[in-house]
Amino acid sequence: MNIKKIAAALVAASLVAAVPAAQAEGKIRIAEQFGVVYLLLNVAQDQKLIEKHGKKQGVEIDVDWVKLSGGAAVNDALLSNSVDVVGAGLGPLMTIWDRTAGRQNVRAVASLGNFPYYLISTNPAVKSIADFGPKDRIALPAVTVSVQARILQMAAAKQWGQAQFKKLDSFTQAVPHPDAAAAVIAGGTEINAHFANPPFQEQELAGNPKAKIVLDSYQVLGGPASATVLYATEKYVKENPKTYRAFLDALVEAAQLASTNPEAAADAYLRVNKGNIDRALLIKVIKDPKVQFKVAPQNTLGLAQFLHEVGAIKKKPESWKDYFFEHPALASGS
């Protein structure tokens, strides 16, 4: 299924007020986005790990993979029943967790690991977020709701006070990561900054001598954090227990492979994404000591509670367990 099919499905969902049919056990439709932060999904797809673990559960699982861009797009796809599990940042998760309480009850099923996200700028005058001005354009996957947008708001609140958390929003622009990276590397466009993720941020730093790191997400969040997660509706999780377990078991195996065999994980990424990223650079990204591949979330509550404090979400999460489904593989989460 491609982006055009997803778009058509969303239009159909808006026109037909029918209740979506229950998804049969043994089927999972997964929407991911761009970057190494989705490596566990790439490994699972390449090695057919979901199918493998499904057989251990006695279920033949049909897996459908979809590529989208931006938290708003994946949230729409999930709520229109076009997909079953989506990957996006913690920001989009908190938005949909808050809005579906008492209805679809969307919660996260797993983290995709800990990754630093870098805000890159090619403007020589910009040394910190305090230096951004009206001529700057900061690309990110989705304005306001993406995890990059939310982390930028959190940084602005720390810089100017909580009442000014939206101070930099007007400088942001929704651009898919690959397009934003291409613009930053080439220069000469209105996009002179990009709140990115791996490997795009590393490509920019290597490809444009003017590119520099203005902000590290770990600085804002107070250390390593799981900024990108997978989530689903309560209905899907409850009605598909064997498929759900196989999916989690596959992610755990993928995390083990990525942690112990970066070269094999890099090759899986290249096969699935068919990109032109340099293999050596990709392996360097995967081996970065700041990157940790695991399914248990880490350090997510701070951003979640910040969103409540500034009124972005109505419900206040008291624990990370409020917005994650319970599973033994997540027991060490935070």
XYZ file of C-alpha atoms in Angstrom:
334
model
C 0.000 0.000 0.000
C 1.435 3.410 -0.963
C 0.780 7.013 0.066
C -1.809 7.503 -2.704
C -3.790 4.509 -1.454
C -3.627 5.802 2.101
C -4.864 9.213 0.941
C -7.759 7.586 -0.887
C -8.606 5.579 2.208
C -8.647 8.710 4.331
C -11.003 10.470 1.906
C -13.302 7.462 1.911
C -13.272 7.369 5.696
C -14.369 10.992 5.848
C -17.300 10.347 3.516
C -18.636 7.086 4.926
C -19.869 7.090 8.523
C -19.660 3.324 8.847
C -18.011 1.493 11.714
C -14.816 -0.203 10.423
C -14.922 -3.987 10.396
C -12.827 -5.799 12.983
C -9.411 -6.852 11.720
C -8.944 -10.617 11.722
C -6.155 -12.205 13.779
C -3.105 -12.793 11.573
C -3.093 -9.426 9.783
C -1.054 -6.342 10.688
C -0.702 -3.120 8.715
C 2.212 -0.969 9.861
C 2.843 2.680 8.990
C 6.390 3.936 9.463
C 8.198 7.131 8.543
C 11.734 8.001 7.470
C 15.069 7.445 9.174
C 17.214 5.100 11.238
C 14.818 5.599 14.147
C 12.642 3.040 12.325
C 15.516 0.559 12.004
C 13.812 -2.085 14.156
C 10.891 -2.121 11.740
C 13.272 -2.299 8.773
C 15.087 -5.282 10.292
C 11.779 -6.981 11.104
C 10.595 -6.451 7.533
C 13.857 -7.561 5.922
C 14.207 -10.678 8.076
C 10.453 -11.424 8.145
C 10.599 -11.577 11.922
C 6.902 -10.896 12.470
C 5.995 -13.815 10.246
C 8.602 -15.960 12.034
C 7.229 -15.229 15.499
C 3.686 -15.556 14.251
C 4.372 -19.166 13.320
C 5.579 -19.742 16.884
C 2.135 -18.542 17.993
C 0.442 -20.802 15.459
C -0.641 -17.893 13.254
C 0.269 -17.122 9.643
C 0.659 -13.340 9.708
C 0.165 -11.153 6.651
C 2.216 -7.967 7.094
C 1.495 -4.801 5.115
C 4.065 -1.963 5.227
C 3.195 1.695 4.576
C 5.509 4.708 4.424
C 4.101 8.106 5.494
C 5.526 11.431 6.658
C 4.468 13.387 9.724
C 2.573 12.650 12.914
C -0.674 14.114 11.623
C -0.650 11.769 8.606
C -0.012 8.628 10.656
C -2.618 9.586 13.248
C -5.206 10.106 10.513
C -4.295 6.743 8.994
C -4.695 4.973 12.341
C -8.038 6.568 13.193
C -9.437 5.903 9.719
C -8.585 2.187 10.183
C -6.240 2.315 7.189
C -3.452 0.837 9.331
C -3.167 -1.050 12.625
C 0.126 0.127 14.117
C 1.913 3.399 13.452
C 5.353 4.755 14.182
C 5.741 8.395 15.135
C 7.216 10.692 17.721
C 6.109 11.011 21.312
C 4.364 14.279 20.428
C 1.858 12.732 18.007
C 1.345 9.843 20.425
C 0.387 12.165 23.267
C -1.998 14.069 20.996
C -3.865 10.944 19.914
C -3.710 9.339 23.400
C -5.390 12.429 24.819
C -8.039 12.752 22.115
C -9.060 9.088 21.968
C -9.471 8.540 25.725
C -12.743 6.701 26.327
C -13.105 5.877 22.623
C -10.341 4.169 20.633
C -7.989 4.415 23.642
C -4.809 4.649 21.612
C -1.630 3.846 23.509
C 1.955 2.969 22.670
C 2.990 -0.657 22.198
C 6.775 -0.160 22.200
C 9.640 2.260 21.903
C 11.936 2.124 18.875
C 14.979 3.035 20.948
C 16.837 6.128 22.124
C 18.142 8.547 19.506
C 19.453 12.111 19.749
C 17.640 14.469 17.367
C 19.699 17.442 16.181
C 18.436 20.852 15.145
C 20.777 21.727 12.269
C 21.280 25.256 10.900
C 23.336 26.609 8.003
C 22.853 30.248 9.041
C 26.229 31.514 10.368
C 24.417 33.935 12.675
C 22.506 31.174 14.470
C 24.481 29.790 17.401
C 21.495 28.826 19.569
C 17.713 28.844 19.314
C 17.763 32.427 20.627
C 19.330 33.549 17.332
C 16.571 32.363 14.985
C 14.775 35.175 13.180
C 12.068 35.822 10.567
C 14.384 34.856 7.682
C 14.972 31.368 9.087
C 12.877 28.369 8.086
C 13.099 25.260 10.248
C 11.985 22.081 8.503
C 10.389 19.311 10.570
C 7.996 16.436 9.795
C 4.819 18.145 11.018
C 4.237 21.642 12.372
C 3.185 21.779 16.049
C 2.471 18.069 16.626
C 5.671 16.252 15.587
C 8.072 15.281 18.340
C 10.621 17.686 16.868
C 8.067 20.498 17.076
C 7.223 19.591 20.676
C 10.879 19.389 21.727
C 11.441 22.787 20.118
C 8.519 24.140 22.143
C 10.001 22.650 25.301
C 13.339 24.296 24.489
C 11.602 27.626 23.891
C 9.834 27.346 27.256
C 13.181 26.805 28.949
C 14.724 29.726 27.060
C 11.972 32.354 27.406
C 9.495 30.962 29.941
C 6.532 28.642 29.584
C 4.199 31.339 28.265
C 6.516 31.692 25.241
C 6.628 28.006 24.340
C 5.261 28.727 20.841
C 7.791 31.483 20.143
C 9.570 29.533 17.372
C 6.507 27.873 15.836
C 6.161 30.531 13.156
C 9.620 29.648 11.813
C 8.768 25.976 11.290
C 7.634 24.314 8.089
C 6.430 20.758 7.421
C 8.872 18.987 5.104
C 9.618 15.227 4.905
C 13.067 14.415 6.299
C 14.612 13.310 2.960
C 13.509 16.524 1.220
C 14.632 18.700 4.118
C 18.042 17.024 4.170
C 18.453 17.534 0.437
C 17.605 21.234 0.828
C 20.037 21.754 3.704
C 22.874 19.950 1.906
C 22.332 21.809 -1.374
C 21.719 25.221 0.189
C 20.170 28.081 -1.747
C 16.563 27.404 -0.638
C 14.414 29.004 2.045
C 15.027 25.930 4.233
C 18.160 26.823 6.195
C 17.472 24.699 9.272
C 16.159 21.219 9.950
C 15.137 19.531 13.189
C 16.123 16.132 11.919
C 16.743 12.552 12.978
C 19.381 9.986 12.006
C 20.712 9.497 9.378
C 19.576 12.776 7.824
C 21.253 14.976 10.435
C 24.570 13.155 9.931
C 24.229 13.477 6.141
C 23.709 17.220 6.513
C 26.712 17.669 8.781
C 28.860 15.692 6.337
C 27.425 17.247 3.185
C 27.375 20.990 3.938
C 30.348 22.696 5.661
C 27.991 25.413 6.940
C 25.771 22.910 8.752
C 26.126 22.799 12.539
C 24.205 21.507 15.548
C 22.189 24.210 17.280
C 20.246 21.959 19.644
C 20.460 18.331 20.820
C 17.172 16.765 21.952
C 18.956 15.006 24.816
C 19.867 18.439 26.231
C 16.209 19.438 26.273
C 14.870 16.148 27.606
C 17.532 15.740 30.275
C 19.376 12.765 28.828
C 18.785 9.781 26.544
C 15.107 9.512 25.641
C 12.758 7.429 23.508
C 11.393 10.091 21.197
C 9.887 7.722 18.617
C 7.357 5.020 19.468
C 4.854 2.594 17.986
C 1.169 2.786 18.919
C -2.190 1.206 18.218
C -5.834 1.212 19.274
C -7.028 -0.787 22.264
C -9.395 -2.697 19.963
C -6.573 -3.990 17.773
C -4.399 -5.041 20.710
C -7.246 -6.887 22.460
C -8.642 -8.592 19.357
C -5.277 -9.753 18.006
C -3.313 -11.088 20.983
C -1.210 -13.600 19.036
C -0.361 -11.154 16.260
C 0.419 -8.484 18.838
C 2.725 -10.808 20.774
C 4.484 -11.879 17.584
C 4.993 -8.226 16.667
C 6.577 -7.412 20.046
C 8.735 -10.537 19.964
C 9.917 -9.541 16.485
C 10.875 -6.064 17.704
C 12.837 -7.531 20.614
C 14.774 -9.777 18.219
C 15.374 -6.850 15.857
C 16.738 -4.759 18.734
C 19.131 -7.553 19.659
C 20.388 -7.793 16.087
C 20.849 -4.016 15.750
C 22.754 -3.923 19.036
C 25.050 -6.860 18.336
C 25.465 -6.740 14.556
C 25.329 -3.123 13.298
C 26.599 -4.131 9.866
C 23.763 -6.597 9.294
C 21.250 -4.037 10.559
C 22.666 -1.421 8.192
C 22.341 -3.803 5.254
C 18.723 -4.509 6.208
C 18.035 -0.760 6.300
C 19.595 -0.286 2.867
C 17.656 -3.172 1.337
C 14.317 -1.976 2.706
C 14.742 1.745 2.057
C 16.683 1.493 -1.203
C 18.369 4.772 -0.304
C 21.645 6.265 -1.431
C 23.121 6.811 2.014
C 26.773 5.873 2.381
C 26.985 2.489 4.146
C 29.952 3.515 6.289
C 28.097 6.612 7.502
C 25.019 4.512 8.252
C 27.036 2.028 10.311
C 28.625 4.937 12.180
C 25.148 6.230 13.040
C 24.001 2.815 14.262
C 27.164 2.424 16.378
C 26.842 5.907 17.919
C 27.151 5.447 21.721
C 24.231 7.868 22.155
C 21.962 5.467 20.225
C 20.346 2.563 22.073
C 18.125 -0.053 20.450
C 15.440 -1.385 22.785
C 11.661 -1.635 23.020
C 11.238 -0.412 26.606
C 10.725 3.376 26.661
C 13.075 5.667 28.541
C 12.638 9.191 29.853
C 9.287 9.935 28.168
C 7.268 11.376 31.047
C 8.938 14.804 31.110
C 7.821 15.761 27.611
C 4.395 14.191 28.171
C 3.773 16.258 31.301
C 5.137 19.394 29.631
C 2.450 19.060 26.954
C -0.185 18.974 29.681
C 1.336 21.976 31.468
C 1.146 24.158 28.361
C -2.362 22.978 27.459
C -1.431 20.933 24.402
C -3.176 17.895 25.930
C -6.014 17.854 28.479
C -5.178 14.687 30.384
C -2.197 14.726 32.707
C -0.149 11.527 32.546
C 1.063 10.515 36.001
C 3.221 7.660 34.711
C 4.573 6.415 31.397
C 2.286 3.410 31.938
C -0.712 5.682 31.372
C 0.090 5.921 27.649
C 1.725 2.503 27.049
C 0.023 -0.880 26.869
C 1.369 -3.317 29.427
C 3.797 -5.937 28.152
C 6.647 -7.843 29.838
C 9.174 -6.497 27.338
C 8.406 -2.952 28.526
C 8.748 -3.650 32.254
C 11.903 -1.531 32.636
C 10.322 1.520 30.954
C 10.186 5.100 32.160
